[in-house]
Short mmCIF file of N, CA and C in Angstrom, two decimals:
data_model
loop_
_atom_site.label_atom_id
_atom_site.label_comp_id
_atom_site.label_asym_id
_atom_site.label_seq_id
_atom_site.Cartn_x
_atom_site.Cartn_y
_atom_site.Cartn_z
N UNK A 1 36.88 -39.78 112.05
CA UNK A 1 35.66 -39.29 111.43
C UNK A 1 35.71 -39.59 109.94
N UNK A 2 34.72 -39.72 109.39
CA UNK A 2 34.48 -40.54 107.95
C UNK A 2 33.25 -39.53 107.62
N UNK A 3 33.69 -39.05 105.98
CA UNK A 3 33.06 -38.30 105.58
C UNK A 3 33.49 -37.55 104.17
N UNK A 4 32.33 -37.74 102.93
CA UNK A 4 32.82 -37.36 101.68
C UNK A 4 31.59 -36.57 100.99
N UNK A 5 32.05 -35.59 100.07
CA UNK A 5 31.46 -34.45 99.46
C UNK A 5 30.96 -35.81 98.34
N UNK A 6 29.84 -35.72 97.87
CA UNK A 6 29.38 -36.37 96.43
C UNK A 6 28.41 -35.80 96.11
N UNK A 7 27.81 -35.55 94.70
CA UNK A 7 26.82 -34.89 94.28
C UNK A 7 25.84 -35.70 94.28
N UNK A 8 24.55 -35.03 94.42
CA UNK A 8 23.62 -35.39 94.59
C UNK A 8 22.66 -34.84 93.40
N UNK A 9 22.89 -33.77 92.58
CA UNK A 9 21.95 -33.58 91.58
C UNK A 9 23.64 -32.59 90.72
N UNK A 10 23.26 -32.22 89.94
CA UNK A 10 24.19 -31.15 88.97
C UNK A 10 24.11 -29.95 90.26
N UNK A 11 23.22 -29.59 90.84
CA UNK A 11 23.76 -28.50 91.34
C UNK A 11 23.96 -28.53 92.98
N UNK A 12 23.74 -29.71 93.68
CA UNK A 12 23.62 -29.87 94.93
C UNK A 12 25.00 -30.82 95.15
N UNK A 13 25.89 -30.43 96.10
CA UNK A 13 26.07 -31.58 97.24
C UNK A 13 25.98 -31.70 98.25
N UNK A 14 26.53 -32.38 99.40
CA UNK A 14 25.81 -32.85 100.13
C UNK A 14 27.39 -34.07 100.90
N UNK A 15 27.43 -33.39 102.81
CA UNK A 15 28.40 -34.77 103.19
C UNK A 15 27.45 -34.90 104.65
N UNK A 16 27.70 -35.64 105.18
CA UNK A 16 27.15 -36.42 106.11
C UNK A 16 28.25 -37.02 107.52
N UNK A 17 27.99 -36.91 108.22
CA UNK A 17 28.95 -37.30 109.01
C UNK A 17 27.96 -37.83 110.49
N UNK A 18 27.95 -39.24 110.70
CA UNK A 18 27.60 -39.65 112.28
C UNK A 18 28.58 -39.67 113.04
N UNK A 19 28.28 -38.90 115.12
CA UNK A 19 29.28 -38.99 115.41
C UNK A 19 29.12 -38.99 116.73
N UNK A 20 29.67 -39.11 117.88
CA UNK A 20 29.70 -38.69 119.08
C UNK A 20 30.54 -37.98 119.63
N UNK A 21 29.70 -36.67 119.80
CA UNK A 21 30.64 -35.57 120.03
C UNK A 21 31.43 -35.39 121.14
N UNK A 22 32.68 -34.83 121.21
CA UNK A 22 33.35 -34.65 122.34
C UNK A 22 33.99 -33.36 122.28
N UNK A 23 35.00 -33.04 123.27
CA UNK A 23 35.22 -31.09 123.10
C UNK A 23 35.92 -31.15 121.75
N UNK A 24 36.78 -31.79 121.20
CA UNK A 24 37.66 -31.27 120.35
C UNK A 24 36.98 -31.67 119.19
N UNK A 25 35.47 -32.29 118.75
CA UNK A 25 34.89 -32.86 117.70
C UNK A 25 34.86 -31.32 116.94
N UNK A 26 34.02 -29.95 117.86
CA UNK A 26 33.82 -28.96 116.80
C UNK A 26 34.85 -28.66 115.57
N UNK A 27 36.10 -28.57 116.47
CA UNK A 27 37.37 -28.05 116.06
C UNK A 27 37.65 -29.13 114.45
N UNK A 28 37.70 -30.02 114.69
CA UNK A 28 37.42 -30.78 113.31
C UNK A 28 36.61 -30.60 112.52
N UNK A 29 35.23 -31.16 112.75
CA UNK A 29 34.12 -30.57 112.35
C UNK A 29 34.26 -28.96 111.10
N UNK A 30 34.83 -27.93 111.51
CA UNK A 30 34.88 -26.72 111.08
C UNK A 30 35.86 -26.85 110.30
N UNK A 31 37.09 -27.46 110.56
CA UNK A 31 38.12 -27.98 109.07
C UNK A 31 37.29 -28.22 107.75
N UNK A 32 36.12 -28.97 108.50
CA UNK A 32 35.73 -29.96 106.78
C UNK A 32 35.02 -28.98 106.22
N UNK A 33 34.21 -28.39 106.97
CA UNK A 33 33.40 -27.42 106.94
C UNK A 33 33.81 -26.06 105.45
N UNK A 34 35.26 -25.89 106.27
CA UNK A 34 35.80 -25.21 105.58
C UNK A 34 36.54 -25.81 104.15
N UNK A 35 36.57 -26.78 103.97
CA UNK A 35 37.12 -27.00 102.86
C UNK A 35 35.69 -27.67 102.18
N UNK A 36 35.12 -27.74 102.66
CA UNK A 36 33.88 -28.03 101.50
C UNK A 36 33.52 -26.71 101.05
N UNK A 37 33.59 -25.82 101.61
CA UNK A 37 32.66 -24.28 100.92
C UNK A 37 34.01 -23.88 99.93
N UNK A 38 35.40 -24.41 100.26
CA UNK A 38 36.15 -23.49 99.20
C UNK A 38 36.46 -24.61 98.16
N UNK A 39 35.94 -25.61 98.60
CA UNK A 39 35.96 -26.67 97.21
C UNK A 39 34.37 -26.06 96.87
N UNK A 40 33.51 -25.81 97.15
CA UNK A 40 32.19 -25.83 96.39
C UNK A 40 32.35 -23.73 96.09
N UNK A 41 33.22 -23.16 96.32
CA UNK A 41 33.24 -21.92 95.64
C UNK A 41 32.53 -21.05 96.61
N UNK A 42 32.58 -21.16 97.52
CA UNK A 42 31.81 -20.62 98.88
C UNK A 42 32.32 -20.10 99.93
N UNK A 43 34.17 -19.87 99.58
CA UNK A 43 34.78 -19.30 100.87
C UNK A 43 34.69 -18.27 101.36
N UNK A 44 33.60 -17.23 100.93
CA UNK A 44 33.49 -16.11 101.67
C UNK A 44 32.10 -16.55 102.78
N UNK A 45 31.47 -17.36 102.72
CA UNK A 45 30.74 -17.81 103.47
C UNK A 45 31.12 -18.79 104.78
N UNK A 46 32.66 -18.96 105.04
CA UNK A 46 33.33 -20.31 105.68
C UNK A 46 33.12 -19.37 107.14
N UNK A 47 33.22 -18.20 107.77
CA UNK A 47 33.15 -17.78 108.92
C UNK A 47 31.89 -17.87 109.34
N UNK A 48 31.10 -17.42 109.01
CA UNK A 48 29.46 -17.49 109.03
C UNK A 48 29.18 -19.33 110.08
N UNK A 49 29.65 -19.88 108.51
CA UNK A 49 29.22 -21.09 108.78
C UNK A 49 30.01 -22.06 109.77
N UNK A 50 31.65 -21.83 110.00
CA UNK A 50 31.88 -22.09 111.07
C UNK A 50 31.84 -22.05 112.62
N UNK A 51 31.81 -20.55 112.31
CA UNK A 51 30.87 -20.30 113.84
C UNK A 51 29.61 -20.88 114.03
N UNK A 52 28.45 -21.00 113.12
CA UNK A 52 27.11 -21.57 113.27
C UNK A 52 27.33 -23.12 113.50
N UNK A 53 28.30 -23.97 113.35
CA UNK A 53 28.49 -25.57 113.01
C UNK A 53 29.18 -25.27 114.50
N UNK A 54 30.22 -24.65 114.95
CA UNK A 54 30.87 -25.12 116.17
C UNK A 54 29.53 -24.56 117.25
N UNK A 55 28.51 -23.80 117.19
CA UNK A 55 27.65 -23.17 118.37
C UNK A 55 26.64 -24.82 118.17
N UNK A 56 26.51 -25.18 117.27
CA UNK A 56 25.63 -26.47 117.23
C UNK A 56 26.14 -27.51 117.79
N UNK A 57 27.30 -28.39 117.40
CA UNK A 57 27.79 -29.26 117.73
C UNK A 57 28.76 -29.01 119.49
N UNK A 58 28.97 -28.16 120.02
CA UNK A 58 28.91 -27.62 121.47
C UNK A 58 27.57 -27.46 122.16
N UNK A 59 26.38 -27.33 121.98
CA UNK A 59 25.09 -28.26 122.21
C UNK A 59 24.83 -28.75 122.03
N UNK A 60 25.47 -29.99 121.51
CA UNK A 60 25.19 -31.24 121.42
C UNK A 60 26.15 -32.11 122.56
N UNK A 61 27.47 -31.70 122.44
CA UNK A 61 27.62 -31.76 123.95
C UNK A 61 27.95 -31.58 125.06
N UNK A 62 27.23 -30.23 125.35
CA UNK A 62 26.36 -29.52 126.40
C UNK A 62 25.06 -30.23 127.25
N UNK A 63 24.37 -30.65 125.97
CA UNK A 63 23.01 -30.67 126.16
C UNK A 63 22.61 -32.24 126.00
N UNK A 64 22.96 -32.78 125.22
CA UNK A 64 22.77 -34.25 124.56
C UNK A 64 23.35 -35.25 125.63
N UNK A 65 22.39 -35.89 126.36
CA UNK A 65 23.48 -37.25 127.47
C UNK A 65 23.78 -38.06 126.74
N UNK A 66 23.69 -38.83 125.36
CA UNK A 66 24.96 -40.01 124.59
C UNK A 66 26.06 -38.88 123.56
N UNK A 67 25.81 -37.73 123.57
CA UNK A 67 26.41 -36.87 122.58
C UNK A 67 26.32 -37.27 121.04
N UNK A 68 25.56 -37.96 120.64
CA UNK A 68 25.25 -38.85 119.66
C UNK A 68 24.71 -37.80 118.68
N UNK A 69 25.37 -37.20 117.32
CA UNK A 69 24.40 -36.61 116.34
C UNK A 69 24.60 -36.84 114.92
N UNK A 70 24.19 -36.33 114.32
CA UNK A 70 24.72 -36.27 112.89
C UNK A 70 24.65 -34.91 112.27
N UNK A 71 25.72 -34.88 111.57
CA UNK A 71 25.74 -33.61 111.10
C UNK A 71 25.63 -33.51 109.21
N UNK A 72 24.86 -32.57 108.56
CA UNK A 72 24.78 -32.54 107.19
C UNK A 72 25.45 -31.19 106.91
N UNK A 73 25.89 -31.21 105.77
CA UNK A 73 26.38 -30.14 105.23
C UNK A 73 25.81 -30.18 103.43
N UNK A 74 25.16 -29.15 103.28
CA UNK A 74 24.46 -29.09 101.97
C UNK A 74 25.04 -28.05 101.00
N UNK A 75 25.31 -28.74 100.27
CA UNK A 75 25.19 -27.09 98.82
C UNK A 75 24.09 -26.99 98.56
N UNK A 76 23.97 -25.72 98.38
CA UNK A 76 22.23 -25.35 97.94
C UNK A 76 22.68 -24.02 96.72
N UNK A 77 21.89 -24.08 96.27
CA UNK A 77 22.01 -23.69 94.83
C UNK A 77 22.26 -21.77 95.19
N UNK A 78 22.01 -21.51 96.48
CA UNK A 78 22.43 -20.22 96.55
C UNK A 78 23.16 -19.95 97.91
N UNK A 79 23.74 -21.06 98.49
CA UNK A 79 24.53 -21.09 99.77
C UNK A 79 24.78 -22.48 99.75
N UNK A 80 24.39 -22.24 101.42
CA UNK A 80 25.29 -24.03 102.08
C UNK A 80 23.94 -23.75 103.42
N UNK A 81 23.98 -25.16 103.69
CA UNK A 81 22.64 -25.42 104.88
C UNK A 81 23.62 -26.44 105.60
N UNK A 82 23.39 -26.15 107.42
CA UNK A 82 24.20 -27.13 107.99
C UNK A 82 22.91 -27.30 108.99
N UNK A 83 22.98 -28.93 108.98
CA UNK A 83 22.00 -29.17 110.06
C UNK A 83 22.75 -30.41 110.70
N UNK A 84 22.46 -30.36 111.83
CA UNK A 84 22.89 -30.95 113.22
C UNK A 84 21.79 -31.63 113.93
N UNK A 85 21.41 -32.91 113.87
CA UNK A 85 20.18 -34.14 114.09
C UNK A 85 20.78 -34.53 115.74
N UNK A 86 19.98 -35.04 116.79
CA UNK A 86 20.26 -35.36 118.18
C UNK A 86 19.28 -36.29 118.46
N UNK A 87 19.22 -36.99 118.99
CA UNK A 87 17.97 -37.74 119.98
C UNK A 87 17.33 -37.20 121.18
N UNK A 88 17.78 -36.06 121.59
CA UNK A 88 17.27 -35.46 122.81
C UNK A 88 16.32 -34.70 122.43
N UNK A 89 15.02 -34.61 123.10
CA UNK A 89 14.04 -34.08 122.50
C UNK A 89 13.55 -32.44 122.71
N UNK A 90 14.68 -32.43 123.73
CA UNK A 90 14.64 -30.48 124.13
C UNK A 90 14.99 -29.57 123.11
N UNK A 91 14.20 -28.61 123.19
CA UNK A 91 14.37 -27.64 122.04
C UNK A 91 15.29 -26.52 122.68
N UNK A 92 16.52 -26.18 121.75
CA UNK A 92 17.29 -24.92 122.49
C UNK A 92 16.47 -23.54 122.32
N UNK A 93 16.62 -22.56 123.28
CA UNK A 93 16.14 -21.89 123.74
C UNK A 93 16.85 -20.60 123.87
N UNK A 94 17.03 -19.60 122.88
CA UNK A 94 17.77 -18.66 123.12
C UNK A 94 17.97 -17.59 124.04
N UNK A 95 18.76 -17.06 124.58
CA UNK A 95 18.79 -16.52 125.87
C UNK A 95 17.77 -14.98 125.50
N UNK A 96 17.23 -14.55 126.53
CA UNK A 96 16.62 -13.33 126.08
C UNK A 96 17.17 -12.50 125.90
N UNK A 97 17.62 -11.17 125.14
CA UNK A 97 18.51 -10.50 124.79
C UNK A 97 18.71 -9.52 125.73
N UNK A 98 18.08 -9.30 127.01
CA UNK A 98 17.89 -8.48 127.65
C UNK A 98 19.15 -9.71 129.18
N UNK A 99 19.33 -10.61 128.88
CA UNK A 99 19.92 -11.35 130.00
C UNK A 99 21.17 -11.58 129.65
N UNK A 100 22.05 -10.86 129.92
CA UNK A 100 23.31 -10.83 129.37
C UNK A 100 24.42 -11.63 130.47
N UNK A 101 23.71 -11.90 131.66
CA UNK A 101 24.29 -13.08 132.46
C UNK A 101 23.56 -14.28 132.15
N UNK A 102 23.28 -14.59 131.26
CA UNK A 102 22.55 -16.03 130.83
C UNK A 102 24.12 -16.89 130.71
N UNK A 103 23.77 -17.78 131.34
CA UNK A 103 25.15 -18.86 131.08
C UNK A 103 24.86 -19.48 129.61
N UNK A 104 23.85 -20.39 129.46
CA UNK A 104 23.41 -20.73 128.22
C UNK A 104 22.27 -19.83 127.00
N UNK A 105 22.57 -20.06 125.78
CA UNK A 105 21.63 -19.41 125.00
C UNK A 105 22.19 -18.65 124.14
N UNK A 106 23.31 -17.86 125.07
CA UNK A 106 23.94 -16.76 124.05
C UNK A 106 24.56 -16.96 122.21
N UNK A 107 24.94 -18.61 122.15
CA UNK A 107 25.26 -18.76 121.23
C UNK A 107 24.12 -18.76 119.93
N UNK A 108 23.19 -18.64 120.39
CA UNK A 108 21.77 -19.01 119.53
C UNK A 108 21.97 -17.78 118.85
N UNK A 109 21.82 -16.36 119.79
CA UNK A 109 21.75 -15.45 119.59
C UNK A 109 23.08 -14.69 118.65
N UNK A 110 23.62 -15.33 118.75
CA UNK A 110 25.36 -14.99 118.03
C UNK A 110 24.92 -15.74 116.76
N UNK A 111 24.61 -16.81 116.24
CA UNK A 111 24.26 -17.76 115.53
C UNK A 111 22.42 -16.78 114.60
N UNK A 112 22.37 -16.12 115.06
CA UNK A 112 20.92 -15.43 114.33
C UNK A 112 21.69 -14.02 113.85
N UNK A 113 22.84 -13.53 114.41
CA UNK A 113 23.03 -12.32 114.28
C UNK A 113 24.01 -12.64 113.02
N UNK A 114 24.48 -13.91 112.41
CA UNK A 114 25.68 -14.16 111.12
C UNK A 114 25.02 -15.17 110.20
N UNK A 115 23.91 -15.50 110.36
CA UNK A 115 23.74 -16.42 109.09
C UNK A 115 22.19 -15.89 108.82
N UNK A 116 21.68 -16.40 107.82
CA UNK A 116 21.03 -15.64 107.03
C UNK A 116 19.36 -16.29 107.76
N UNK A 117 19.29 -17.53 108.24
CA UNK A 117 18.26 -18.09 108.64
C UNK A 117 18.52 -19.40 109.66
N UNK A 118 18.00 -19.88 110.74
CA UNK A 118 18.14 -20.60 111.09
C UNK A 118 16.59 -21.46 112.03
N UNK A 119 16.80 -22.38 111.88
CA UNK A 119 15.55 -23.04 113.05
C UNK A 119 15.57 -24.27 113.75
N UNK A 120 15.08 -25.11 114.41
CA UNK A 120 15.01 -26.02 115.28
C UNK A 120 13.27 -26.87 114.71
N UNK A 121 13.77 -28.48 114.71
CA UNK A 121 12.26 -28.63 114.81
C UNK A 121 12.43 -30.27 115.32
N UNK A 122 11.54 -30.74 115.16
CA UNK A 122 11.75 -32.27 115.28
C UNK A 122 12.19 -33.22 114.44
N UNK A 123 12.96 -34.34 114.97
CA UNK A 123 13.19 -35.26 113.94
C UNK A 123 12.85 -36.55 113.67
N UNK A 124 12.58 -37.05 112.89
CA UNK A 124 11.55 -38.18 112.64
C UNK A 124 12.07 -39.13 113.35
N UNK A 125 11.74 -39.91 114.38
CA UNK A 125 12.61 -40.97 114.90
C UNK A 125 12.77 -40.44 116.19
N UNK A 126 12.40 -39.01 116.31
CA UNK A 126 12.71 -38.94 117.74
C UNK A 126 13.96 -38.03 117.74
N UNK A 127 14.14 -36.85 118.47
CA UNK A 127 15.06 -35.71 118.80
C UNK A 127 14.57 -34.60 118.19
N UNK A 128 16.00 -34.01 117.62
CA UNK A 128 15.28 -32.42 117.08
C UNK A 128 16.64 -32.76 115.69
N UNK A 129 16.51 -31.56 115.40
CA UNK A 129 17.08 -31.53 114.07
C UNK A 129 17.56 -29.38 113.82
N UNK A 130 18.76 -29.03 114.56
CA UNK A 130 18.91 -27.82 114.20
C UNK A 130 19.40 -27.74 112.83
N UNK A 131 18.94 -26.10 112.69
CA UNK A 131 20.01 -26.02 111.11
C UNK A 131 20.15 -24.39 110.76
N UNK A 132 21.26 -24.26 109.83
CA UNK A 132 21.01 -22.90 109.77
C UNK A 132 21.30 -22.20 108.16
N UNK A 133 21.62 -22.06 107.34
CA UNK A 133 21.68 -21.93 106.02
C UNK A 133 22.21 -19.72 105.81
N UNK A 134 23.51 -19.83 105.02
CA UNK A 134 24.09 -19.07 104.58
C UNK A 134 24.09 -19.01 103.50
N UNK A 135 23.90 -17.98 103.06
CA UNK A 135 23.32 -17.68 101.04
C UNK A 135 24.22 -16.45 100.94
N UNK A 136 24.78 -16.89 99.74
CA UNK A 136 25.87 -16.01 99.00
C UNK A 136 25.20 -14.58 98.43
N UNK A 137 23.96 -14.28 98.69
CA UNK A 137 23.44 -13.05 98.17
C UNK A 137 23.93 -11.81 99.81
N UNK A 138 24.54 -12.45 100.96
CA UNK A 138 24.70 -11.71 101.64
C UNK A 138 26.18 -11.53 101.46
N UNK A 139 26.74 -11.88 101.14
CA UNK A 139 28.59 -11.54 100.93
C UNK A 139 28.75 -10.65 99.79
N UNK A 140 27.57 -10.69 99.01
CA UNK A 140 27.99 -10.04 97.74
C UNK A 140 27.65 -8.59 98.33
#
């Protein structure tokens, strides 16, 4: 996997990573994860956001038939935004909270209950584009 933190304005960065996911991709994935928020001053935010990056990239492949995505990781001037791009055009679907034998979904719902915002939409070119964004006004 190939992938580097560079700034993008004085107060933003920003890494990028294309990939095809497989079981042990999350588990990496959440390394970098984590050392970008405590290089960008953000390590009280690294649980949040690791759990939200491994529930994404485990539907991707779950759900995705080439497992093909890309993943962003953003500094944002009052957190970090992780979004996760696919070619499959299904939108995930969180389990109803009332279905606690739901095989799939539950992670959506785990994933709304630790980060501060999250959504699903389309992506230009075709697929979807999840993401979810953790802001340091909740740790404080």
């Amino acid at each position: 996997m190939r992938g580097h933190a560079r700034p993008v304005n004085s107060y933003i960065s920003q890494w990028r990573l294309s990939l095809t996911a497989g079981e042990h991709s999350a588990r990496h994935i959440r390394r970098i994860v984590r050392s970008l928020l405590d290089e960008w001053g953000l390590s009280p935010l690294c649980d949040a956001a690791e759990l939200g990056v491994t529930e994404l990239v485990a539907n991707v492949v779950r759900h995705v038939p080439d497992r093909r995505c890309v993943v962003l990781v953003l500094r944002l001037e009052t957190g970090v935004r992780v979004e996760v791009a696919d070619g499959a055009p299904q939108l995930p679907v969180p389990a109803a909270e009332s279905d606690v034998e739901a095989e799939h979904g539950r992670g959506l719902v785990l994933l709304d209950a630790v980060v501060d915002k999250w959504g699903v939409g389309p992506r230009s070119g075709g697929g979807k584009m999840v993401w979810f964004e953790c802001v340091e006004s909740l740790i404080n």
